PDB file of C-alpha atoms and ligand atoms in Angstrom:
ATOM      1  CA  MET T   1       0.015   0.064   0.031  1.00 94.00           C
ATOM      2  CA  GLN T   2       1.525   3.341  -0.964  1.00 96.00           C
ATOM      3  CA  ILE T   3       1.276   5.965   1.869  1.00 96.00           C
ATOM      4  CA  THR T   4       3.203   9.056   0.531  1.00 95.00           C
ATOM      5  CA  GLU T   5       5.107   9.941  -2.600  1.00 94.00           C
ATOM      6  CA  HIS T   6       8.080   7.690  -1.316  1.00 97.00           C
ATOM      7  CA  ILE T   7       6.600   5.394   1.228  1.00 98.00           C
ATOM      8  CA  HIS T   8       5.019   1.998   1.042  1.00 98.00           C
ATOM      9  CA  ALA T   9       3.616   0.091   3.991  1.00 98.00           C
ATOM     10  CA  LEU T  10       3.257  -3.699   4.357  1.00 98.00           C
ATOM     11  CA  LYS T  11       1.139  -5.115   7.236  1.00 98.00           C
ATOM     12  CA  ILE T  12       2.694  -8.331   8.246  1.00 97.00           C
ATOM     13  CA  PRO T  13       0.553 -10.778  10.301  1.00 96.00           C
ATOM     14  CA  PHE T  14       2.300 -13.397  12.536  1.00 95.00           C
ATOM     15  CA  GLN T  15       1.747 -15.573  15.537  1.00 91.00           C
ATOM     16  CA  VAL T  16       3.422 -15.827  18.916  1.00 86.00           C
ATOM     17  CA  HIS T  17       3.245 -19.385  20.220  1.00 82.00           C
ATOM     18  CA  VAL T  18       2.923 -18.642  23.890  1.00 74.00           C
ATOM     19  CA  ASN T  19       2.906 -22.334  24.655  1.00 73.00           C
ATOM     20  CA  ALA T  20       2.008 -25.672  22.753  1.00 73.00           C
ATOM     21  CA  ALA T  21      -1.666 -24.931  22.974  1.00 76.00           C
ATOM     22  CA  THR T  22      -1.800 -21.200  22.518  1.00 79.00           C
ATOM     23  CA  ALA T  23      -0.924 -18.919  19.704  1.00 83.00           C
ATOM     24  CA  LEU T  24      -1.536 -15.138  19.792  1.00 83.00           C
ATOM     25  CA  ASP T  25      -2.267 -13.398  16.547  1.00 91.00           C
ATOM     26  CA  ARG T  26      -0.117 -10.294  16.152  1.00 92.00           C
ATOM     27  CA  PHE T  27       0.941  -8.015  13.263  1.00 96.00           C
ATOM     28  CA  VAL T  28       3.681  -5.494  12.552  1.00 97.00           C
ATOM     29  CA  TYR T  29       4.022  -2.734   9.864  1.00 98.00           C
ATOM     30  CA  VAL T  30       7.186  -2.709   7.697  1.00 98.00           C
ATOM     31  CA  TYR T  31       7.901   0.377   5.641  1.00 98.00           C
ATOM     32  CA  LEU T  32       9.710   0.663   2.287  1.00 98.00           C
ATOM     33  CA  ILE T  33      11.119   3.993   1.057  1.00 98.00           C
ATOM     34  CA  TYR T  34      11.266   4.191  -2.752  1.00 98.00           C
ATOM     35  CA  GLY T  35      13.872   6.557  -4.180  1.00 97.00           C
ATOM     36  CA  ARG T  36      16.424   5.586  -6.729  1.00 97.00           C
ATOM     37  CA  LYS T  37      17.183   2.834  -4.502  1.00 98.00           C
ATOM     38  CA  ILE T  38      14.994   1.177  -1.757  1.00 98.00           C
ATOM     39  CA  TYR T  39      15.340   1.516   1.920  1.00 98.00           C
ATOM     40  CA  LEU T  40      13.573  -0.446   4.648  1.00 98.00           C
ATOM     41  CA  ILE T  41      12.330   0.627   8.111  1.00 98.00           C
ATOM     42  CA  ASP T  42      12.290  -2.561   9.948  1.00 98.00           C
ATOM     43  CA  THR T  43      11.834  -6.005   8.576  1.00 98.00           C
ATOM     44  CA  GLY T  44       9.207  -7.916  10.252  1.00 98.00           C
ATOM     45  CA  VAL T  45       9.476 -11.550  11.614  1.00 98.00           C
ATOM     46  CA  ALA T  46      11.456 -14.359  10.027  1.00 97.00           C
ATOM     47  CA  GLY T  47      10.137 -15.274   6.620  1.00 97.00           C
ATOM     48  CA  THR T  48       8.847 -11.645   5.944  1.00 98.00           C
ATOM     49  CA  GLU T  49      11.553 -11.214   3.311  1.00 98.00           C
ATOM     50  CA  GLN T  50       9.456 -13.260   0.928  1.00 98.00           C
ATOM     51  CA  THR T  51       6.534 -10.860   1.298  1.00 98.00           C
ATOM     52  CA  ILE T  52       8.864  -7.782   1.016  1.00 98.00           C
ATOM     53  CA  PHE T  53      10.503  -9.160  -2.161  1.00 98.00           C
ATOM     54  CA  GLU T  54       7.283 -10.080  -3.655  1.00 98.00           C
ATOM     55  CA  TYR T  55       5.837  -6.658  -3.141  1.00 98.00           C
ATOM     56  CA  ILE T  56       8.917  -4.960  -4.548  1.00 98.00           C
ATOM     57  CA  LYS T  57       8.602  -7.135  -7.696  1.00 98.00           C
ATOM     58  CA  GLN T  58       4.917  -6.410  -8.006  1.00 98.00           C
ATOM     59  CA  THR T  59       5.654  -2.682  -7.987  1.00 97.00           C
ATOM     60  CA  GLY T  60       8.046  -3.092 -10.892  1.00 98.00           C
ATOM     61  CA  ARG T  61      11.234  -2.765  -8.848  1.00 98.00           C
ATOM     62  CA  ASP T  62      13.984  -5.206  -7.902  1.00 98.00           C
ATOM     63  CA  PRO T  63      14.817  -6.530  -4.272  1.00 97.00           C
ATOM     64  CA  ALA T  64      18.408  -6.094  -5.263  1.00 97.00           C
ATOM     65  CA  GLU T  65      17.774  -2.321  -5.068  1.00 98.00           C
ATOM     66  CA  ILE T  66      17.528  -2.557  -1.335  1.00 98.00           C
ATOM     67  CA  SER T  67      20.466  -0.669  -0.109  1.00 98.00           C
ATOM     68  CA  LEU T  68      19.880   0.077   3.580  1.00 98.00           C
ATOM     69  CA  MET T  69      17.623  -1.327   6.460  1.00 98.00           C
ATOM     70  CA  ILE T  70      17.098   0.917   9.386  1.00 98.00           C
ATOM     71  CA  LEU T  71      15.932  -1.078  12.550  1.00 98.00           C
ATOM     72  CA  THR T  72      13.969   1.032  14.992  1.00 98.00           C
ATOM     73  CA  HIS T  73      14.966  -1.393  17.629  1.00 98.00           C
ATOM     74  CA  SER T  74      16.055  -4.967  18.212  1.00 98.00           C
ATOM     75  CA  HIS T  75      12.759  -6.796  19.130  1.00 97.00           C
ATOM     76  CA  PRO T  76      11.980 -10.079  17.172  1.00 97.00           C
ATOM     77  CA  ASP T  77       9.214  -8.623  15.004  1.00 97.00           C
ATOM     78  CA  HIS T  78      11.441  -5.659  13.801  1.00 98.00           C
ATOM     79  CA  ILE T  79      14.634  -7.728  13.040  1.00 98.00           C
ATOM     80  CA  GLY T  80      13.416 -11.194  12.304  1.00 98.00           C
ATOM     81  CA  ALA T  81      13.874 -11.167   8.465  1.00 98.00           C
ATOM     82  CA  ALA T  82      16.954  -8.784   8.647  1.00 98.00           C
ATOM     83  CA  ARG T  83      19.526 -11.473   8.431  1.00 98.00           C
ATOM     84  CA  ALA T  84      17.812 -12.969   5.257  1.00 98.00           C
ATOM     85  CA  ILE T  85      17.356  -9.747   3.599  1.00 98.00           C
ATOM     86  CA  LYS T  86      20.977  -8.775   4.237  1.00 98.00           C
ATOM     87  CA  ASP T  87      22.151 -12.084   2.835  1.00 97.00           C
ATOM     88  CA  LEU T  88      19.935 -11.955  -0.201  1.00 96.00           C
ATOM     89  CA  ALA T  89      20.075  -8.229  -1.063  1.00 96.00           C
ATOM     90  CA  GLY T  90      23.621  -7.530   0.236  1.00 95.00           C
ATOM     91  CA  CYS T  91      22.388  -4.331   1.925  1.00 97.00           C
ATOM     92  CA  SER T  92      23.720  -2.539   4.822  1.00 97.00           C
ATOM     93  CA  THR T  93      22.094  -2.131   8.248  1.00 98.00           C
ATOM     94  CA  ALA T  94      21.717   0.820  10.646  1.00 98.00           C
ATOM     95  CA  ALA T  95      20.484   0.976  14.273  1.00 98.00           C
ATOM     96  CA  HIS T  96      21.097   2.819  17.655  1.00 98.00           C
ATOM     97  CA  ALA T  97      24.131   1.812  19.639  1.00 98.00           C
ATOM     98  CA  SER T  98      22.222   0.493  22.568  1.00 98.00           C
ATOM     99  CA  GLU T  99      20.338  -1.952  20.294  1.00 98.00           C
ATOM    100  CA  ILE T 100      23.448  -3.478  18.647  1.00 98.00           C
ATOM    101  CA  PRO T 101      24.281  -6.207  21.090  1.00 98.00           C
ATOM    102  CA  TRP T 102      20.869  -7.857  20.699  1.00 98.00           C
ATOM    103  CA  ILE T 103      20.981  -7.528  16.897  1.00 98.00           C
ATOM    104  CA  GLU T 104      24.436  -8.932  16.625  1.00 98.00           C
ATOM    105  CA  ASP T 105      23.840 -11.705  19.047  1.00 98.00           C
ATOM    106  CA  ILE T 106      20.265 -12.907  19.175  1.00 98.00           C
ATOM    107  CA  GLU T 107      21.151 -15.601  21.691  1.00 97.00           C
ATOM    108  CA  LEU T 108      22.061 -12.899  24.188  1.00 97.00           C
ATOM    109  CA  GLN T 109      18.617 -11.201  23.525  1.00 97.00           C
ATOM    110  CA  TYR T 110      16.799 -14.448  24.029  1.00 96.00           C
ATOM    111  CA  ILE T 111      18.637 -14.910  27.429  1.00 95.00           C
ATOM    112  CA  GLU T 112      18.032 -11.281  28.427  1.00 94.00           C
ATOM    113  CA  ARG T 113      14.491 -10.891  27.152  1.00 93.00           C
ATOM    114  CA  THR T 114      12.724 -14.144  26.603  1.00 89.00           C
ATOM    115  CA  VAL T 115       9.896 -13.743  24.045  1.00 89.00           C
ATOM    116  CA  PRO T 116       7.811 -16.955  23.548  1.00 87.00           C
ATOM    117  CA  GLY T 117       8.655 -18.638  20.422  1.00 89.00           C
ATOM    118  CA  PHE T 118      11.655 -16.346  19.905  1.00 94.00           C
ATOM    119  CA  HIS T 119      13.527 -18.635  17.565  1.00 94.00           C
ATOM    120  CA  SER T 120      10.661 -19.042  15.159  1.00 93.00           C
ATOM    121  CA  LEU T 121      10.383 -15.121  15.062  1.00 96.00           C
ATOM    122  CA  VAL T 122      14.101 -14.284  14.386  1.00 97.00           C
ATOM    123  CA  GLY T 123      15.973 -15.676  11.487  1.00 97.00           C
ATOM    124  CA  GLY T 124      19.572 -15.023  12.810  1.00 97.00           C
ATOM    125  CA  SER T 125      22.109 -12.378  14.108  1.00 98.00           C
ATOM    126  CA  LEU T 126      23.547  -9.900  11.718  1.00 98.00           C
ATOM    127  CA  GLU T 127      26.196  -7.089  11.895  1.00 98.00           C
ATOM    128  CA  VAL T 128      25.156  -3.508  12.183  1.00 98.00           C
ATOM    129  CA  ASP T 129      27.233  -1.283   9.765  1.00 98.00           C
ATOM    130  CA  GLN T 130      26.043   2.166  10.737  1.00 98.00           C
ATOM    131  CA  VAL T 131      25.553   3.416  14.328  1.00 98.00           C
ATOM    132  CA  LEU T 132      22.841   6.120  14.647  1.00 98.00           C
ATOM    133  CA  LYS T 133      22.290   8.727  17.413  1.00 98.00           C
ATOM    134  CA  ASP T 134      19.903  11.440  18.202  1.00 98.00           C
ATOM    135  CA  GLY T 135      19.992  14.356  15.725  1.00 97.00           C
ATOM    136  CA  ASP T 136      21.636  12.374  12.896  1.00 98.00           C
ATOM    137  CA  ILE T 137      20.506  13.215   9.463  1.00 98.00           C
ATOM    138  CA  ILE T 138      20.845  10.152   6.997  1.00 98.00           C
ATOM    139  CA  THR T 139      21.293  11.153   3.530  1.00 97.00           C
ATOM    140  CA  LEU T 140      19.651   8.402   1.532  1.00 97.00           C
ATOM    141  CA  GLU T 141      19.948  10.391  -1.622  1.00 96.00           C
ATOM    142  CA  ASP T 142      20.374  13.978  -2.555  1.00 93.00           C
ATOM    143  CA  ASP T 143      16.671  14.910  -2.015  1.00 92.00           C
ATOM    144  CA  LEU T 144      15.790  12.126   0.438  1.00 97.00           C
ATOM    145  CA  GLU T 145      16.950  12.547   4.094  1.00 97.00           C
ATOM    146  CA  LEU T 146      15.869  10.865   7.409  1.00 98.00           C
ATOM    147  CA  GLN T 147      16.269  12.672  10.695  1.00 98.00           C
ATOM    148  CA  VAL T 148      16.925  10.466  13.676  1.00 98.00           C
ATOM    149  CA  TYR T 149      15.257  10.876  17.109  1.00 98.00           C
ATOM    150  CA  HIS T 150      16.424   8.840  19.874  1.00 98.00           C
ATOM    151  CA  THR T 151      13.125   7.818  21.710  1.00 98.00           C
ATOM    152  CA  PRO T 152      13.985   5.359  24.394  1.00 98.00           C
ATOM    153  CA  GLY T 153      11.528   3.752  26.887  1.00 97.00           C
ATOM    154  CA  HIS T 154      10.093   0.840  24.907  1.00 97.00           C
ATOM    155  CA  SER T 155      13.714  -0.177  24.687  1.00 97.00           C
ATOM    156  CA  SER T 156      16.881   1.830  25.601  1.00 97.00           C
ATOM    157  CA  GLY T 157      17.885   2.316  21.903  1.00 98.00           C
ATOM    158  CA  SER T 158      14.569   2.798  20.323  1.00 98.00           C
ATOM    159  CA  ILE T 159      14.584   5.434  17.371  1.00 98.00           C
ATOM    160  CA  SER T 160      12.019   7.292  15.492  1.00 98.00           C
ATOM    161  CA  LEU T 161      12.749   8.663  12.005  1.00 98.00           C
ATOM    162  CA  MET T 162      11.310  11.679  10.057  1.00 98.00           C
ATOM    163  CA  LEU T 163      11.435  11.352   6.193  1.00 98.00           C
ATOM    164  CA  LEU T 164      11.998  14.976   5.567  1.00 94.00           C
ATOM    165  CA  PRO T 165      10.455  15.580   2.178  1.00 92.00           C
ATOM    166  CA  ASP T 166       7.345  13.729   3.096  1.00 95.00           C
ATOM    167  CA  LYS T 167       7.192  14.864   6.655  1.00 97.00           C
ATOM    168  CA  ALA T 168       6.413  11.297   7.635  1.00 98.00           C
ATOM    169  CA  LEU T 169       7.365   9.929  11.027  1.00 98.00           C
ATOM    170  CA  PHE T 170       8.351   6.409  11.694  1.00 98.00           C
ATOM    171  CA  SER T 171       7.709   5.690  15.348  1.00 98.00           C
ATOM    172  CA  GLY T 172       8.428   2.064  15.629  1.00 98.00           C
ATOM    173  CA  ASP T 173       6.900   0.882  18.978  1.00 98.00           C
ATOM    174  CA  VAL T 174       7.443   4.075  20.744  1.00 98.00           C
ATOM    175  CA  VAL T 175       3.685   5.206  20.906  1.00 98.00           C
ATOM    176  CA  PRO T 176       1.526   2.895  23.059  1.00 97.00           C
ATOM    177  CA  LEU T 177      -2.042   2.294  22.086  1.00 96.00           C
ATOM    178  CA  PRO T 178      -4.595   2.742  24.949  1.00 95.00           C
ATOM    179  CA  GLY T 179      -5.817  -0.709  26.040  1.00 92.00           C
ATOM    180  CA  ASP T 180      -2.907  -2.505  24.501  1.00 91.00           C
ATOM    181  CA  ILE T 181      -0.776  -4.769  26.775  1.00 89.00           C
ATOM    182  CA  PRO T 182       1.864  -2.216  28.025  1.00 91.00           C
ATOM    183  CA  ILE T 183       5.466  -3.238  26.956  1.00 93.00           C
ATOM    184  CA  TYR T 184       8.290  -0.869  27.889  1.00 95.00           C
ATOM    185  CA  ASP T 185      11.610  -1.085  29.659  1.00 95.00           C
ATOM    186  CA  ASP T 186      11.289   2.244  31.362  1.00 95.00           C
ATOM    187  CA  ILE T 187       8.227   4.431  31.977  1.00 96.00           C
ATOM    188  CA  PHE T 188      10.101   7.646  32.549  1.00 95.00           C
ATOM    189  CA  THR T 189      12.051   7.685  29.394  1.00 96.00           C
ATOM    190  CA  SER T 190       8.924   6.490  27.537  1.00 97.00           C
ATOM    191  CA  LEU T 191       6.960   9.513  28.821  1.00 97.00           C
ATOM    192  CA  ASP T 192       9.865  11.793  27.798  1.00 97.00           C
ATOM    193  CA  SER T 193      10.011  10.243  24.381  1.00 98.00           C
ATOM    194  CA  LEU T 194       6.406  10.852  23.791  1.00 98.00           C
ATOM    195  CA  LYS T 195       6.696  14.478  24.689  1.00 98.00           C
ATOM    196  CA  LYS T 196       9.691  14.802  22.338  1.00 98.00           C
ATOM    197  CA  LEU T 197       7.568  13.354  19.406  1.00 98.00           C
ATOM    198  CA  GLU T 198       4.662  15.585  20.320  1.00 97.00           C
ATOM    199  CA  ALA T 199       6.967  18.559  20.046  1.00 97.00           C
ATOM    200  CA  ILE T 200       7.941  17.876  16.491  1.00 97.00           C
ATOM    201  CA  GLU T 201       6.415  20.461  14.027  1.00 94.00           C
ATOM    202  CA  GLU T 202       4.347  19.342  11.090  1.00 93.00           C
ATOM    203  CA  ILE T 203       3.990  15.640  11.273  1.00 98.00           C
ATOM    204  CA  ARG T 204       1.990  14.855   8.181  1.00 98.00           C
ATOM    205  CA  VAL T 205       1.647  11.273   8.903  1.00 98.00           C
ATOM    206  CA  MET T 206       2.752   8.993  11.713  1.00 98.00           C
ATOM    207  CA  LEU T 207       3.772   5.473  10.847  1.00 98.00           C
ATOM    208  CA  SER T 208       3.774   3.170  13.776  1.00 98.00           C
ATOM    209  CA  ALA T 209       4.750  -0.452  13.648  1.00 98.00           C
ATOM    210  CA  TRP T 210       1.494  -1.447  15.462  1.00 95.00           C
ATOM    211  CA  ASP T 211      -0.973   0.969  14.286  1.00 96.00           C
ATOM    212  CA  GLU T 212      -2.595   2.179  10.942  1.00 96.00           C
ATOM    213  CA  PRO T 213      -1.088   5.493   9.487  1.00 97.00           C
ATOM    214  CA  ARG T 214      -2.242   8.558  11.400  1.00 98.00           C
ATOM    215  CA  LYS T 215      -2.478  11.854   9.564  1.00 98.00           C
ATOM    216  CA  ASN T 216      -1.791  15.344  10.620  1.00 97.00           C
ATOM    217  CA  GLN T 217      -3.849  16.240  13.844  1.00 98.00           C
ATOM    218  CA  ASP T 218      -4.676  12.582  14.313  1.00 98.00           C
ATOM    219  CA  ALA T 219      -0.880  11.846  14.624  1.00 98.00           C
ATOM    220  CA  TYR T 220      -0.748  14.354  17.613  1.00 98.00           C
ATOM    221  CA  ASN T 221      -3.871  13.080  19.191  1.00 98.00           C
ATOM    222  CA  THR T 222      -2.572   9.460  18.990  1.00 98.00           C
ATOM    223  CA  ILE T 223       0.740  10.507  20.648  1.00 98.00           C
ATOM    224  CA  ASP T 224      -1.247  12.463  23.322  1.00 98.00           C
ATOM    225  CA  ALA T 225      -3.528   9.465  24.012  1.00 98.00           C
ATOM    226  CA  GLY T 226      -0.382   7.232  24.421  1.00 97.00           C
ATOM    227  CA  LEU T 227       0.918   9.786  26.938  1.00 97.00           C
ATOM    228  CA  LYS T 228      -2.285   9.728  28.862  1.00 97.00           C
ATOM    229  CA  TYR T 229      -2.507   6.046  28.746  1.00 97.00           C
ATOM    230  CA  LEU T 230       1.081   5.782  30.366  1.00 97.00           C
ATOM    231  CA  GLN T 231       0.239   8.477  32.923  1.00 96.00           C
ATOM    232  CA  ASN T 232      -2.848   6.376  33.861  1.00 96.00           C
ATOM    233  CA  ILE T 233      -0.818   3.236  34.232  1.00 96.00           C
ATOM    234  CA  HIS T 234       1.735   5.188  36.480  1.00 95.00           C
ATOM    235  CA  GLU T 235      -1.040   6.225  38.778  1.00 95.00           C
ATOM    236  CA  VAL T 236      -2.497   2.738  39.042  1.00 95.00           C
ATOM    237  CA  VAL T 237       0.996   1.179  39.604  1.00 94.00           C
ATOM    238  CA  ILE T 238       2.076   3.709  42.249  1.00 92.00           C
ATOM    239  CA  ASN T 239      -1.410   3.343  43.977  1.00 93.00           C
ATOM    240  CA  ASN T 240      -0.725  -0.275  44.183  1.00 92.00           C
ATOM    241  CA  ALA T 241       3.025  -0.238  44.932  1.00 90.00           C
ATOM    242  CA  ALA T 242       2.546  -1.589  48.296  1.00 87.00           C
ATOM    243  CA  ALA T 243       1.025  -4.638  47.124  1.00 87.00           C
ATOM    244  CA  TYR T 244       4.172  -5.528  45.065  1.00 83.00           C
ATOM    245  CA  SER T 245       5.896  -6.863  48.247  1.00 79.00           C
ATOM    246  CA  ALA T 246       2.781  -8.652  49.489  1.00 79.00           C
ATOM    247  CA  LEU T 247       1.918 -10.466  46.295  1.00 81.00           C
ATOM    248  CA  SER T 248       3.955 -12.732  44.004  1.00 85.00           C
ATOM    249  CA  GLU T 249       5.047 -10.797  40.923  1.00 85.00           C
ATOM    250  CA  PRO T 250       2.733 -12.569  38.481  1.00 88.00           C
ATOM    251  CA  ARG T 251      -0.236 -11.985  40.851  1.00 91.00           C
ATOM    252  CA  TRP T 252       0.692  -8.245  41.128  1.00 91.00           C
ATOM    253  CA  CYS T 253       1.120  -8.041  37.477  1.00 91.00           C
ATOM    254  CA  ARG T 254      -2.358  -9.557  36.910  1.00 92.00           C
ATOM    255  CA  SER T 255      -4.066  -7.266  39.584  1.00 92.00           C
ATOM    256  CA  ILE T 256      -2.621  -4.082  37.766  1.00 94.00           C
ATOM    257  CA  LEU T 257      -3.769  -5.278  34.469  1.00 94.00           C
ATOM    258  CA  GLU T 258      -7.283  -5.931  35.706  1.00 94.00           C
ATOM    259  CA  LYS T 259      -7.335  -2.424  37.272  1.00 94.00           C
ATOM    260  CA  LEU T 260      -6.478  -1.142  33.786  1.00 94.00           C
ATOM    261  CA  GLY T 261      -9.329  -3.135  32.239  1.00 93.00           C
ATOM    262  CA  ILE T 262      -7.052  -5.634  30.544  1.00 92.00           C
ATOM    263  CA  PRO T 263      -7.537  -9.322  31.131  1.00 89.00           C
ATOM    264  CA  GLY T 264      -5.170 -10.572  33.881  1.00 86.00           C
ATOM    265  CA  ALA T 265      -4.491 -13.656  31.646  1.00 84.00           C
ATOM    266  CA  ALA T 266      -2.337 -11.276  29.670  1.00 83.00           C
ATOM    267  CA  ALA T 267       0.280 -11.099  32.406  1.00 85.00           C
ATOM    268  CA  ASN T 268       3.679 -12.245  31.525  1.00 85.00           C
ATOM    269  CA  PRO T 269       7.328 -11.393  32.542  1.00 86.00           C
ATOM    270  CA  LEU T 270       7.588  -8.611  29.854  1.00 89.00           C
ATOM    271  CA  VAL T 271       4.450  -6.844  31.268  1.00 91.00           C
ATOM    272  CA  GLY T 272       5.876  -7.299  34.813  1.00 91.00           C
ATOM    273  CA  ARG T 273       9.121  -5.601  33.513  1.00 91.00           C
ATOM    274  CA  SER T 274       7.027  -2.647  32.398  1.00 94.00           C
ATOM    275  CA  PHE T 275       5.210  -2.231  35.560  1.00 94.00           C
ATOM    276  CA  LYS T 276       8.336  -2.715  37.747  1.00 93.00           C
ATOM    277  CA  SER T 277       9.913   0.183  35.977  1.00 94.00           C
ATOM    278  CA  HIS T 278       7.368   2.559  37.556  1.00 93.00           C
ATOM    279  CA  LEU T 279       8.607   1.584  41.105  1.00 90.00           C
ATOM    280  CA  ASN T 280      12.153   2.967  40.172  1.00 82.00           C
ATOM    281  CA  LEU T 281      10.743   6.469  41.088  1.00 68.00           C
ATOM    282  CA  LEU T 282      10.420   5.391  44.623  1.00 61.00           C
ATOM    283  CA  SER T 283      14.114   4.445  45.015  1.00 58.00           C
ATOM    284  CA  ASP T 284      15.284   7.641  43.146  1.00 53.00           C
ATOM    285  CA  PRO T 285      17.952   9.392  45.270  1.00 46.00           C
ATOM    286  CA  PRO T 286      16.831  12.930  46.629  1.00 46.00           C
ATOM    287  CA  GLY T 287      17.812  15.702  44.187  1.00 44.00           C
ATOM    288  CA  SER T 288      17.362  13.392  41.103  1.00 45.00           C
ATOM    289  CA  SER T 289      16.476  15.479  38.030  1.00 47.00           C
ATOM    290  CA  ARG T 290      13.569  13.193  37.179  1.00 46.00           C
ATOM    291  CA  SER T 291      10.423  15.095  37.424  1.00 43.00           C
ATOM    292  CA  ASN T 292       7.673  13.108  35.707  1.00 42.00           C
TER     293      ASN T 292
HETATM  294 ZN1   ZN K   1       9.280  -3.682  20.310  1.00 76.81          ZN
END
């Protein structure tokens, strides 16, 4: 589906096998930037290379034209097909420094952040050729530039990217959707990152990995709704902080989810990790600059 002059979106459905009996239906958006060459924002899960290559051929282009893959972060549904695409198209890869260890060594990622069905979602480790940081401008071609925003929280090296001629913002997994299962490493940097995105002038379209394209004011409303959702979660977690020591962690996690109106059955260690990050505020040293 073509979104702007240069951008095409592919919605990739996949399943997460939580256990032998249960599979969760999920999806992720992958974006292609068409210039004289082709550039990818994220790659989807293992096997997505077939869908991407097929789409490129259908639109009269050649998969060999892919020259760069930019990974918004290292999670399985973003890097899963990256190894295969790199092998087949011979392109280079770019990501934020904080994400590189988990891209270059997927076993390390599996040990440190165990997603169910991990090995069916990720095709393999790959080398990152270009290290990105906040404020970088990536010149894809003379008239095609991407501005890099470091937007940590969901993960420490999550980035968002603005394609300057189209004023299109790729936001990866940075903007949470109200009612969705909350997944982030750190609530405080998440809040700061949403404020940072909200302050960007003239977003004509926001392209999230887990939401449909949001145009103009709808983009800002979506960021604001994400911000309010996280603030609401923060209130609920802080109001129930005392229960953390009284309950086992899975039970505490379930009780917080239910207070948020999400079925407790959705509780898992990744959600627990999100909620626990709120409690870091309570152990902040006096005089900490943190004010959220
Ligand atoms: Zn993610």
